[in-house]
Amino acid sequence: MNEQQAHGENVRRSAEKVGASLGGLAPRIALVLGSGLGGLAARVEQPTTIAYGDLPGFPVLTVAGHAGTLIVGKLGGVPVIILNGRKHFYETSDPYPLKTMIRTLKAVGVEKLFLSNAAGSLRAHIKVSELMLITDHINFLGLNPLVGPNDDAFGPRFVPVTDAWDRDLGAKVKAAARQVGVPLHEGVYVAFRGPSFETPAEIRMAQGWGGDAVGMSSVPECLIARHCGLRVTGVSCITNMGAGLSEEKLSHAHTLENAARGAAGFEKLVMAAVGLM
Ligand code: HPA
């Protein structure tokens, strides 16, 4: 079996396991919880939890703040699947763990994917602990998870990403924000590979490119999801100003601390958004 066939087999077996745990639910929405945003997992009603270790091809996680569990249940009465934790491209250049996760969602009937992440702000009006709807992205990872032989079973070789971040889903997230009174900015997410944070010069570059926030995730998930026909929306939780834009010292602990500070608004927003999506 070559790598691609092994991947297909992993997706099939993982989908079988997740499918068997749905217990009559038919979730059309899945959420990926970003760094420090895992608290939402505790809000899932009637949860069934599967450790990534029990799902063939799912990643083995190593970063603090990322749990590594798939949770099936309901959020505010709406059936959902939650991916609590993911592997970043600063940990590996192997796209298969991420592909397995997203394609397993597709295989069990998910249609819409809500991504989330912790991010640095590039704009003075987008402040720490606030939220930003991602309306578009710039892939500065130096990697695209779809490089390599195309998996025709999942999607086409060339994927248009004019609408990578779905306008209608985004409008629903904005409506949800208004409904629950959570301020929500919108803007362009620039993905750097990390794991080092950016230099002030890189932050100025990203500003010049039209970016509004920087982070190290979500873009690969979005591309894999669009390839297999999932609609995507997502929110960044701003945990710091980009390097050089303030006096604060950047660290992962700082990211987790400030993500926790923004988490209450994030959870409120997501609970309302899934009801409208
Ligand atoms: N840069 C990159 N990734 C991040 C940041 C940042 O400033 N904050 C949280 N994740």
PDB file of C-alpha atoms and ligand atoms in Angstrom:
ATOM      1  CA  MET A   1       0.000   0.000   0.000  1.00  0.00           C
ATOM      2  CA  ASN A   2       1.422   3.430  -0.874  1.00  0.00           C
ATOM      3  CA  GLU A   3       1.077   6.500   1.354  1.00  0.00           C
ATOM      4  CA  GLN A   4      -2.072   7.690  -0.389  1.00  0.00           C
ATOM      5  CA  GLN A   5      -3.790   4.318  -0.184  1.00  0.00           C
ATOM      6  CA  ALA A   6      -2.849   4.058   3.501  1.00  0.00           C
ATOM      7  CA  HIS A   7      -4.347   7.518   4.025  1.00  0.00           C
ATOM      8  CA  GLY A   8      -7.581   6.517   2.275  1.00  0.00           C
ATOM      9  CA  GLU A   9      -7.748   3.449   4.490  1.00  0.00           C
ATOM     10  CA  ASN A  10      -7.191   5.598   7.610  1.00  0.00           C
ATOM     11  CA  VAL A  11     -10.022   7.927   6.623  1.00  0.00           C
ATOM     12  CA  ARG A  12     -12.317   4.960   5.998  1.00  0.00           C
ATOM     13  CA  ARG A  13     -11.517   3.322   9.347  1.00  0.00           C
ATOM     14  CA  SER A  14     -11.683   6.580  11.319  1.00  0.00           C
ATOM     15  CA  ALA A  15     -15.004   7.485   9.688  1.00  0.00           C
ATOM     16  CA  GLU A  16     -16.321   4.057  10.638  1.00  0.00           C
ATOM     17  CA  LYS A  17     -15.368   4.626  14.281  1.00  0.00           C
ATOM     18  CA  VAL A  18     -16.756   8.160  14.416  1.00  0.00           C
ATOM     19  CA  GLY A  19     -19.881   7.045  12.537  1.00  0.00           C
ATOM     20  CA  ALA A  20     -20.441   4.298  15.103  1.00  0.00           C
ATOM     21  CA  SER A  21     -20.318   6.873  17.908  1.00  0.00           C
ATOM     22  CA  LEU A  22     -22.896   9.272  16.444  1.00  0.00           C
ATOM     23  CA  GLY A  23     -25.733   7.529  18.299  1.00  0.00           C
ATOM     24  CA  GLY A  24     -28.420   8.748  15.906  1.00  0.00           C
ATOM     25  CA  LEU A  25     -27.010  12.282  15.572  1.00  0.00           C
ATOM     26  CA  ALA A  26     -26.252  13.599  12.080  1.00  0.00           C
ATOM     27  CA  PRO A  27     -23.844  16.513  12.664  1.00  0.00           C
ATOM     28  CA  ARG A  28     -23.492  18.842   9.681  1.00  0.00           C
ATOM     29  CA  ILE A  29     -21.208  21.250  11.553  1.00  0.00           C
ATOM     30  CA  ALA A  30     -17.748  20.579  12.923  1.00  0.00           C
ATOM     31  CA  LEU A  31     -15.531  22.879  14.933  1.00  0.00           C
ATOM     32  CA  VAL A  32     -11.770  22.941  15.336  1.00  0.00           C
ATOM     33  CA  LEU A  33     -10.792  24.453  18.684  1.00  0.00           C
ATOM     34  CA  GLY A  34      -7.606  26.494  18.656  1.00  0.00           C
ATOM     35  CA  SER A  35      -4.946  27.121  21.281  1.00  0.00           C
ATOM     36  CA  GLY A  36      -6.491  27.862  24.670  1.00  0.00           C
ATOM     37  CA  LEU A  37     -10.043  27.645  23.285  1.00  0.00           C
ATOM     38  CA  GLY A  38     -10.712  24.046  24.332  1.00  0.00           C
ATOM     39  CA  GLY A  39     -13.113  25.183  27.080  1.00  0.00           C
ATOM     40  CA  LEU A  40     -15.962  24.917  24.598  1.00  0.00           C
ATOM     41  CA  ALA A  41     -15.542  21.146  24.724  1.00  0.00           C
ATOM     42  CA  ALA A  42     -16.944  21.176  28.279  1.00  0.00           C
ATOM     43  CA  ARG A  43     -20.143  22.783  26.985  1.00  0.00           C
ATOM     44  CA  VAL A  44     -21.025  19.885  24.705  1.00  0.00           C
ATOM     45  CA  GLU A  45     -24.259  18.174  25.703  1.00  0.00           C
ATOM     46  CA  GLN A  46     -24.363  14.349  25.775  1.00  0.00           C
ATOM     47  CA  PRO A  47     -20.732  14.137  24.698  1.00  0.00           C
ATOM     48  CA  THR A  48     -19.087  11.046  23.300  1.00  0.00           C
ATOM     49  CA  THR A  49     -15.330  11.498  23.362  1.00  0.00           C
ATOM     50  CA  ILE A  50     -12.834   9.616  21.228  1.00  0.00           C
ATOM     51  CA  ALA A  51      -9.099  10.050  21.801  1.00  0.00           C
ATOM     52  CA  TYR A  52      -7.175  10.813  18.595  1.00  0.00           C
ATOM     53  CA  GLY A  53      -5.004   7.829  19.498  1.00  0.00           C
ATOM     54  CA  ASP A  54      -8.004   5.574  18.787  1.00  0.00           C
ATOM     55  CA  LEU A  55      -8.572   7.060  15.330  1.00  0.00           C
ATOM     56  CA  PRO A  56      -6.231   5.720  12.630  1.00  0.00           C
ATOM     57  CA  GLY A  57      -4.163   8.460  11.021  1.00  0.00           C
ATOM     58  CA  PHE A  58      -5.165  11.170  13.498  1.00  0.00           C
ATOM     59  CA  PRO A  59      -2.253  13.163  14.961  1.00  0.00           C
ATOM     60  CA  VAL A  60      -0.480  12.491  18.198  1.00  0.00           C
ATOM     61  CA  LEU A  61      -0.367  15.889  19.882  1.00  0.00           C
ATOM     62  CA  THR A  62       2.598  17.369  21.670  1.00  0.00           C
ATOM     63  CA  VAL A  63       1.759  21.033  22.300  1.00  0.00           C
ATOM     64  CA  ALA A  64       0.361  22.309  25.628  1.00  0.00           C
ATOM     65  CA  GLY A  65      -3.169  23.708  25.267  1.00  0.00           C
ATOM     66  CA  HIS A  66      -4.183  21.102  22.695  1.00  0.00           C
ATOM     67  CA  ALA A  67      -6.147  18.143  24.012  1.00  0.00           C
ATOM     68  CA  GLY A  68      -6.305  15.632  21.160  1.00  0.00           C
ATOM     69  CA  THR A  69      -9.897  14.460  21.355  1.00  0.00           C
ATOM     70  CA  LEU A  70     -12.813  14.248  18.960  1.00  0.00           C
ATOM     71  CA  ILE A  71     -16.126  14.964  20.648  1.00  0.00           C
ATOM     72  CA  VAL A  72     -19.573  14.178  19.280  1.00  0.00           C
ATOM     73  CA  GLY A  73     -22.600  15.798  20.903  1.00  0.00           C
ATOM     74  CA  LYS A  74     -24.751  18.916  20.806  1.00  0.00           C
ATOM     75  CA  LEU A  75     -24.058  22.606  21.328  1.00  0.00           C
ATOM     76  CA  GLY A  76     -27.220  24.478  22.255  1.00  0.00           C
ATOM     77  CA  GLY A  77     -29.198  21.569  20.852  1.00  0.00           C
ATOM     78  CA  VAL A  78     -27.347  21.496  17.504  1.00  0.00           C
ATOM     79  CA  PRO A  79     -25.456  18.280  16.667  1.00  0.00           C
ATOM     80  CA  VAL A  80     -21.748  18.967  16.225  1.00  0.00           C
ATOM     81  CA  ILE A  81     -18.393  17.276  16.044  1.00  0.00           C
ATOM     82  CA  ILE A  82     -15.545  19.017  17.811  1.00  0.00           C
ATOM     83  CA  LEU A  83     -11.897  18.504  17.038  1.00  0.00           C
ATOM     84  CA  ASN A  84     -10.148  19.595  20.201  1.00  0.00           C
ATOM     85  CA  GLY A  85      -6.558  20.051  19.125  1.00  0.00           C
ATOM     86  CA  ARG A  86      -4.592  19.703  15.915  1.00  0.00           C
ATOM     87  CA  LYS A  87      -1.096  19.342  14.581  1.00  0.00           C
ATOM     88  CA  HIS A  88       0.581  22.477  13.238  1.00  0.00           C
ATOM     89  CA  PHE A  89       2.997  22.825  10.375  1.00  0.00           C
ATOM     90  CA  TYR A  90       5.637  24.001  12.850  1.00  0.00           C
ATOM     91  CA  GLU A  91       5.556  20.486  14.306  1.00  0.00           C
ATOM     92  CA  THR A  92       5.680  18.530  11.071  1.00  0.00           C
ATOM     93  CA  SER A  93       5.555  19.014   7.329  1.00  0.00           C
ATOM     94  CA  ASP A  94       3.436  15.868   7.023  1.00  0.00           C
ATOM     95  CA  PRO A  95      -0.037  16.999   5.895  1.00  0.00           C
ATOM     96  CA  TYR A  96      -1.613  13.559   6.319  1.00  0.00           C
ATOM     97  CA  PRO A  97      -2.701  13.778   9.982  1.00  0.00           C
ATOM     98  CA  LEU A  98      -4.584  16.985   9.204  1.00  0.00           C
ATOM     99  CA  LYS A  99      -5.994  15.552   5.970  1.00  0.00           C
ATOM    100  CA  THR A 100      -7.216  12.495   7.843  1.00  0.00           C
ATOM    101  CA  MET A 101      -9.018  14.648  10.410  1.00  0.00           C
ATOM    102  CA  ILE A 102     -10.790  16.890   7.918  1.00  0.00           C
ATOM    103  CA  ARG A 103     -11.636  14.143   5.413  1.00  0.00           C
ATOM    104  CA  THR A 104     -13.020  11.960   8.191  1.00  0.00           C
ATOM    105  CA  LEU A 105     -15.439  14.794   8.999  1.00  0.00           C
ATOM    106  CA  LYS A 106     -16.480  14.918   5.355  1.00  0.00           C
ATOM    107  CA  ALA A 107     -16.905  11.138   5.261  1.00  0.00           C
ATOM    108  CA  VAL A 108     -19.341  11.179   8.203  1.00  0.00           C
ATOM    109  CA  GLY A 109     -21.551  13.854   6.617  1.00  0.00           C
ATOM    110  CA  VAL A 110     -20.157  17.166   7.889  1.00  0.00           C
ATOM    111  CA  GLU A 111     -20.779  20.072   5.484  1.00  0.00           C
ATOM    112  CA  LYS A 112     -19.590  23.154   7.381  1.00  0.00           C
ATOM    113  CA  LEU A 113     -16.386  23.694   9.278  1.00  0.00           C
ATOM    114  CA  PHE A 114     -15.874  26.361  11.944  1.00  0.00           C
ATOM    115  CA  LEU A 115     -12.172  26.974  12.541  1.00  0.00           C
ATOM    116  CA  SER A 116     -10.692  28.886  15.446  1.00  0.00           C
ATOM    117  CA  ASN A 117      -7.249  29.986  16.483  1.00  0.00           C
ATOM    118  CA  ALA A 118      -5.217  32.237  18.706  1.00  0.00           C
ATOM    119  CA  ALA A 119      -3.668  35.086  16.735  1.00  0.00           C
ATOM    120  CA  GLY A 120      -1.673  38.287  16.963  1.00  0.00           C
ATOM    121  CA  SER A 121      -3.291  41.547  15.859  1.00  0.00           C
ATOM    122  CA  LEU A 122      -1.848  43.678  13.072  1.00  0.00           C
ATOM    123  CA  ARG A 123      -4.242  46.578  13.653  1.00  0.00           C
ATOM    124  CA  ALA A 124      -4.475  49.008  16.549  1.00  0.00           C
ATOM    125  CA  HIS A 125      -8.289  48.811  16.604  1.00  0.00           C
ATOM    126  CA  ILE A 126      -8.234  44.992  16.952  1.00  0.00           C
ATOM    127  CA  LYS A 127      -7.314  44.562  20.599  1.00  0.00           C
ATOM    128  CA  VAL A 128      -6.116  41.766  22.835  1.00  0.00           C
ATOM    129  CA  SER A 129      -8.877  39.331  23.929  1.00  0.00           C
ATOM    130  CA  GLU A 130     -11.150  40.507  21.107  1.00  0.00           C
ATOM    131  CA  LEU A 131     -12.423  38.297  18.288  1.00  0.00           C
ATOM    132  CA  MET A 132     -11.993  38.578  14.525  1.00  0.00           C
ATOM    133  CA  LEU A 133     -14.075  36.834  11.868  1.00  0.00           C
ATOM    134  CA  ILE A 134     -11.684  35.519   9.203  1.00  0.00           C
ATOM    135  CA  THR A 135     -12.882  36.782   5.824  1.00  0.00           C
ATOM    136  CA  ASP A 136      -9.840  35.709   3.800  1.00  0.00           C
ATOM    137  CA  HIS A 137      -6.291  34.485   4.276  1.00  0.00           C
ATOM    138  CA  ILE A 138      -2.746  34.797   3.014  1.00  0.00           C
ATOM    139  CA  ASN A 139      -0.860  31.513   2.957  1.00  0.00           C
ATOM    140  CA  PHE A 140       2.693  32.420   3.965  1.00  0.00           C
ATOM    141  CA  LEU A 141       3.436  28.953   5.379  1.00  0.00           C
ATOM    142  CA  GLY A 142       5.715  28.100   2.476  1.00  0.00           C
ATOM    143  CA  LEU A 143       3.647  24.936   2.310  1.00  0.00           C
ATOM    144  CA  ASN A 144       0.345  23.892   0.891  1.00  0.00           C
ATOM    145  CA  PRO A 145      -1.139  20.709   2.365  1.00  0.00           C
ATOM    146  CA  LEU A 146      -2.454  19.743  -1.084  1.00  0.00           C
ATOM    147  CA  VAL A 147       1.022  19.484  -2.644  1.00  0.00           C
ATOM    148  CA  GLY A 148       1.840  15.991  -3.910  1.00  0.00           C
ATOM    149  CA  PRO A 149      -0.197  13.505  -5.893  1.00  0.00           C
ATOM    150  CA  ASN A 150      -3.833  14.590  -5.856  1.00  0.00           C
ATOM    151  CA  ASP A 151      -6.242  12.397  -3.913  1.00  0.00           C
ATOM    152  CA  ASP A 152      -8.899  12.348  -6.647  1.00  0.00           C
ATOM    153  CA  ALA A 153     -11.272  10.474  -4.346  1.00  0.00           C
ATOM    154  CA  PHE A 154     -11.501  13.570  -2.157  1.00  0.00           C
ATOM    155  CA  GLY A 155     -11.351  16.519  -4.542  1.00  0.00           C
ATOM    156  CA  PRO A 156      -9.868  18.131  -7.659  1.00  0.00           C
ATOM    157  CA  ARG A 157      -6.211  18.859  -8.420  1.00  0.00           C
ATOM    158  CA  PHE A 158      -6.746  22.609  -8.714  1.00  0.00           C
ATOM    159  CA  VAL A 159      -8.949  24.134  -6.045  1.00  0.00           C
ATOM    160  CA  PRO A 160     -10.422  27.605  -6.491  1.00  0.00           C
ATOM    161  CA  VAL A 161     -10.166  29.483  -3.183  1.00  0.00           C
ATOM    162  CA  THR A 162     -11.803  32.745  -4.199  1.00  0.00           C
ATOM    163  CA  ASP A 163     -14.381  31.905  -1.561  1.00  0.00           C
ATOM    164  CA  ALA A 164     -12.123  30.054   0.861  1.00  0.00           C
ATOM    165  CA  TRP A 165     -13.906  31.685   3.788  1.00  0.00           C
ATOM    166  CA  ASP A 166     -17.629  31.428   3.140  1.00  0.00           C
ATOM    167  CA  ARG A 167     -19.428  34.762   2.937  1.00  0.00           C
ATOM    168  CA  ASP A 168     -22.855  33.408   3.939  1.00  0.00           C
ATOM    169  CA  LEU A 169     -21.499  31.494   6.925  1.00  0.00           C
ATOM    170  CA  GLY A 170     -19.520  34.593   7.888  1.00  0.00           C
ATOM    171  CA  ALA A 171     -22.713  36.671   7.771  1.00  0.00           C
ATOM    172  CA  LYS A 172     -24.321  34.172  10.141  1.00  0.00           C
ATOM    173  CA  VAL A 173     -21.393  34.392  12.559  1.00  0.00           C
ATOM    174  CA  LYS A 174     -21.700  38.193  12.452  1.00  0.00           C
ATOM    175  CA  ALA A 175     -25.441  37.949  13.117  1.00  0.00           C
ATOM    176  CA  ALA A 176     -24.717  35.637  16.054  1.00  0.00           C
ATOM    177  CA  ALA A 177     -22.197  38.145  17.444  1.00  0.00           C
ATOM    178  CA  ARG A 178     -24.815  40.911  17.317  1.00  0.00           C
ATOM    179  CA  GLN A 179     -27.374  38.609  18.911  1.00  0.00           C
ATOM    180  CA  VAL A 180     -25.209  37.853  21.952  1.00  0.00           C
ATOM    181  CA  GLY A 181     -23.520  41.263  22.133  1.00  0.00           C
ATOM    182  CA  VAL A 182     -19.973  40.029  21.500  1.00  0.00           C
ATOM    183  CA  PRO A 183     -17.850  42.536  19.533  1.00  0.00           C
ATOM    184  CA  LEU A 184     -16.523  40.901  16.351  1.00  0.00           C
ATOM    185  CA  HIS A 185     -13.954  42.427  14.022  1.00  0.00           C
ATOM    186  CA  GLU A 186     -13.369  41.021  10.569  1.00  0.00           C
ATOM    187  CA  GLY A 187     -10.236  40.704   8.547  1.00  0.00           C
ATOM    188  CA  VAL A 188      -7.533  38.814   6.721  1.00  0.00           C
ATOM    189  CA  TYR A 189      -5.556  36.113   8.542  1.00  0.00           C
ATOM    190  CA  VAL A 190      -1.914  35.703   7.566  1.00  0.00           C
ATOM    191  CA  ALA A 191      -0.443  32.276   8.337  1.00  0.00           C
ATOM    192  CA  PHE A 192       3.240  32.140   9.241  1.00  0.00           C
ATOM    193  CA  ARG A 193       4.810  28.754   9.756  1.00  0.00           C
ATOM    194  CA  GLY A 194       6.358  29.448  13.169  1.00  0.00           C
ATOM    195  CA  PRO A 195       7.317  28.152  15.645  1.00  0.00           C
ATOM    196  CA  SER A 196       9.207  31.388  16.249  1.00  0.00           C
ATOM    197  CA  PHE A 197       6.919  34.389  16.488  1.00  0.00           C
ATOM    198  CA  GLU A 198       7.378  37.037  13.792  1.00  0.00           C
ATOM    199  CA  THR A 199       9.962  39.775  13.780  1.00  0.00           C
ATOM    200  CA  PRO A 200       8.731  43.380  13.807  1.00  0.00           C
ATOM    201  CA  ALA A 201       9.844  43.638  10.153  1.00  0.00           C
ATOM    202  CA  GLU A 202       7.723  40.612   9.237  1.00  0.00           C
ATOM    203  CA  ILE A 203       4.778  42.159  11.059  1.00  0.00           C
ATOM    204  CA  ARG A 204       5.184  45.379   9.033  1.00  0.00           C
ATOM    205  CA  MET A 205       5.323  43.265   5.872  1.00  0.00           C
ATOM    206  CA  ALA A 206       2.104  41.437   6.802  1.00  0.00           C
ATOM    207  CA  GLN A 207       0.429  44.792   7.509  1.00  0.00           C
ATOM    208  CA  GLY A 208       1.526  46.050   4.106  1.00  0.00           C
ATOM    209  CA  TRP A 209       0.068  42.957   2.483  1.00  0.00           C
ATOM    210  CA  GLY A 210      -3.335  43.804   3.908  1.00  0.00           C
ATOM    211  CA  GLY A 211      -3.307  41.333   6.779  1.00  0.00           C
ATOM    212  CA  ASP A 212      -5.227  42.014   9.970  1.00  0.00           C
ATOM    213  CA  ALA A 213      -4.062  39.122  12.157  1.00  0.00           C
ATOM    214  CA  VAL A 214      -1.182  36.626  12.165  1.00  0.00           C
ATOM    215  CA  GLY A 215      -1.085  33.053  13.352  1.00  0.00           C
ATOM    216  CA  MET A 216       0.349  29.600  12.721  1.00  0.00           C
ATOM    217  CA  SER A 217      -2.729  27.536  11.880  1.00  0.00           C
ATOM    218  CA  SER A 218      -6.174  27.283  10.251  1.00  0.00           C
ATOM    219  CA  VAL A 219      -5.009  27.904   6.668  1.00  0.00           C
ATOM    220  CA  PRO A 220      -4.054  24.238   6.055  1.00  0.00           C
ATOM    221  CA  GLU A 221      -7.373  23.087   7.543  1.00  0.00           C
ATOM    222  CA  CYS A 222      -9.219  25.552   5.336  1.00  0.00           C
ATOM    223  CA  LEU A 223      -7.446  24.394   2.154  1.00  0.00           C
ATOM    224  CA  ILE A 224      -8.010  20.690   2.856  1.00  0.00           C
ATOM    225  CA  ALA A 225     -11.654  21.403   3.690  1.00  0.00           C
ATOM    226  CA  ARG A 226     -12.268  23.451   0.525  1.00  0.00           C
ATOM    227  CA  HIS A 227     -10.603  20.724  -1.552  1.00  0.00           C
ATOM    228  CA  CYS A 228     -13.192  18.177  -0.369  1.00  0.00           C
ATOM    229  CA  GLY A 229     -16.091  20.622  -0.673  1.00  0.00           C
ATOM    230  CA  LEU A 230     -16.675  21.684   2.930  1.00  0.00           C
ATOM    231  CA  ARG A 231     -17.756  25.286   3.537  1.00  0.00           C
ATOM    232  CA  VAL A 232     -15.512  27.101   5.973  1.00  0.00           C
ATOM    233  CA  THR A 233     -15.788  29.931   8.447  1.00  0.00           C
ATOM    234  CA  GLY A 234     -13.617  30.841  11.393  1.00  0.00           C
ATOM    235  CA  VAL A 235     -12.718  33.192  14.180  1.00  0.00           C
ATOM    236  CA  SER A 236      -9.388  34.348  15.587  1.00  0.00           C
ATOM    237  CA  CYS A 237      -9.070  35.100  19.270  1.00  0.00           C
ATOM    238  CA  ILE A 238      -6.540  37.914  19.550  1.00  0.00           C
ATOM    239  CA  THR A 239      -4.017  37.040  22.247  1.00  0.00           C
ATOM    240  CA  ASN A 240      -1.407  39.741  21.591  1.00  0.00           C
ATOM    241  CA  MET A 241      -0.423  42.579  19.335  1.00  0.00           C
ATOM    242  CA  GLY A 242       1.969  41.531  16.567  1.00  0.00           C
ATOM    243  CA  ALA A 243       5.663  41.723  17.414  1.00  0.00           C
ATOM    244  CA  GLY A 244       6.870  45.294  17.762  1.00  0.00           C
ATOM    245  CA  LEU A 245       3.359  46.783  17.954  1.00  0.00           C
ATOM    246  CA  SER A 246       3.382  46.827  21.755  1.00  0.00           C
ATOM    247  CA  GLU A 247       5.776  46.380  24.656  1.00  0.00           C
ATOM    248  CA  GLU A 248       4.445  42.934  25.645  1.00  0.00           C
ATOM    249  CA  LYS A 249       6.748  39.896  25.504  1.00  0.00           C
ATOM    250  CA  LEU A 250       5.420  37.104  23.309  1.00  0.00           C
ATOM    251  CA  SER A 251       5.292  33.533  24.576  1.00  0.00           C
ATOM    252  CA  HIS A 252       3.049  30.493  24.305  1.00  0.00           C
ATOM    253  CA  ALA A 253       2.078  30.899  27.987  1.00  0.00           C
ATOM    254  CA  HIS A 254       1.031  34.478  27.216  1.00  0.00           C
ATOM    255  CA  THR A 255      -1.002  33.196  24.227  1.00  0.00           C
ATOM    256  CA  LEU A 256      -2.838  30.634  26.388  1.00  0.00           C
ATOM    257  CA  GLU A 257      -3.439  33.155  29.168  1.00  0.00           C
ATOM    258  CA  ASN A 258      -4.992  35.728  26.846  1.00  0.00           C
ATOM    259  CA  ALA A 259      -6.909  33.089  24.880  1.00  0.00           C
ATOM    260  CA  ALA A 260      -8.514  32.130  28.185  1.00  0.00           C
ATOM    261  CA  ARG A 261      -9.443  35.783  28.629  1.00  0.00           C
ATOM    262  CA  GLY A 262     -11.161  35.880  25.237  1.00  0.00           C
ATOM    263  CA  ALA A 263     -12.668  32.417  25.614  1.00  0.00           C
ATOM    264  CA  ALA A 264     -15.901  33.502  27.330  1.00  0.00           C
ATOM    265  CA  GLY A 265     -16.871  35.710  24.377  1.00  0.00           C
ATOM    266  CA  PHE A 266     -15.700  33.057  21.939  1.00  0.00           C
ATOM    267  CA  GLU A 267     -17.865  30.379  23.573  1.00  0.00           C
ATOM    268  CA  LYS A 268     -20.912  32.652  23.644  1.00  0.00           C
ATOM    269  CA  LEU A 269     -20.402  33.509  19.994  1.00  0.00           C
ATOM    270  CA  VAL A 270     -19.952  29.917  18.850  1.00  0.00           C
ATOM    271  CA  MET A 271     -22.994  28.675  20.775  1.00  0.00           C
ATOM    272  CA  ALA A 272     -25.123  31.294  19.002  1.00  0.00           C
ATOM    273  CA  ALA A 273     -23.431  30.823  15.628  1.00  0.00           C
ATOM    274  CA  VAL A 274     -24.014  27.068  15.344  1.00  0.00           C
ATOM    275  CA  GLY A 275     -27.708  27.745  15.892  1.00  0.00           C
ATOM    276  CA  LEU A 276     -27.765  30.036  12.844  1.00  0.00           C
ATOM    277  CA  MET A 277     -25.415  28.049  10.590  1.00  0.00           C
TER     278      MET A 277
HETATM  279  N1  HPA B   1       2.045  35.270  15.829  1.00  0.00           N
HETATM  280  C1  HPA B   1       1.842  34.031  15.388  1.00  0.00           C
HETATM  281  N2  HPA B   1       1.011  33.170  15.977  1.00  0.00           N
HETATM  282  C2  HPA B   1       0.344  33.601  17.054  1.00  0.00           C
HETATM  283  C3  HPA B   1       0.519  34.905  17.561  1.00  0.00           C
HETATM  284  C4  HPA B   1       1.424  35.778  16.909  1.00  0.00           C
HETATM  285  O1  HPA B   1       1.634  36.947  17.292  1.00  0.00           O
HETATM  286  N3  HPA B   1      -0.280  34.995  18.656  1.00  0.00           N
HETATM  287  C5  HPA B   1      -0.918  33.802  18.794  1.00  0.00           C
HETATM  288  N4  HPA B   1      -0.529  32.959  17.825  1.00  0.00           N
END
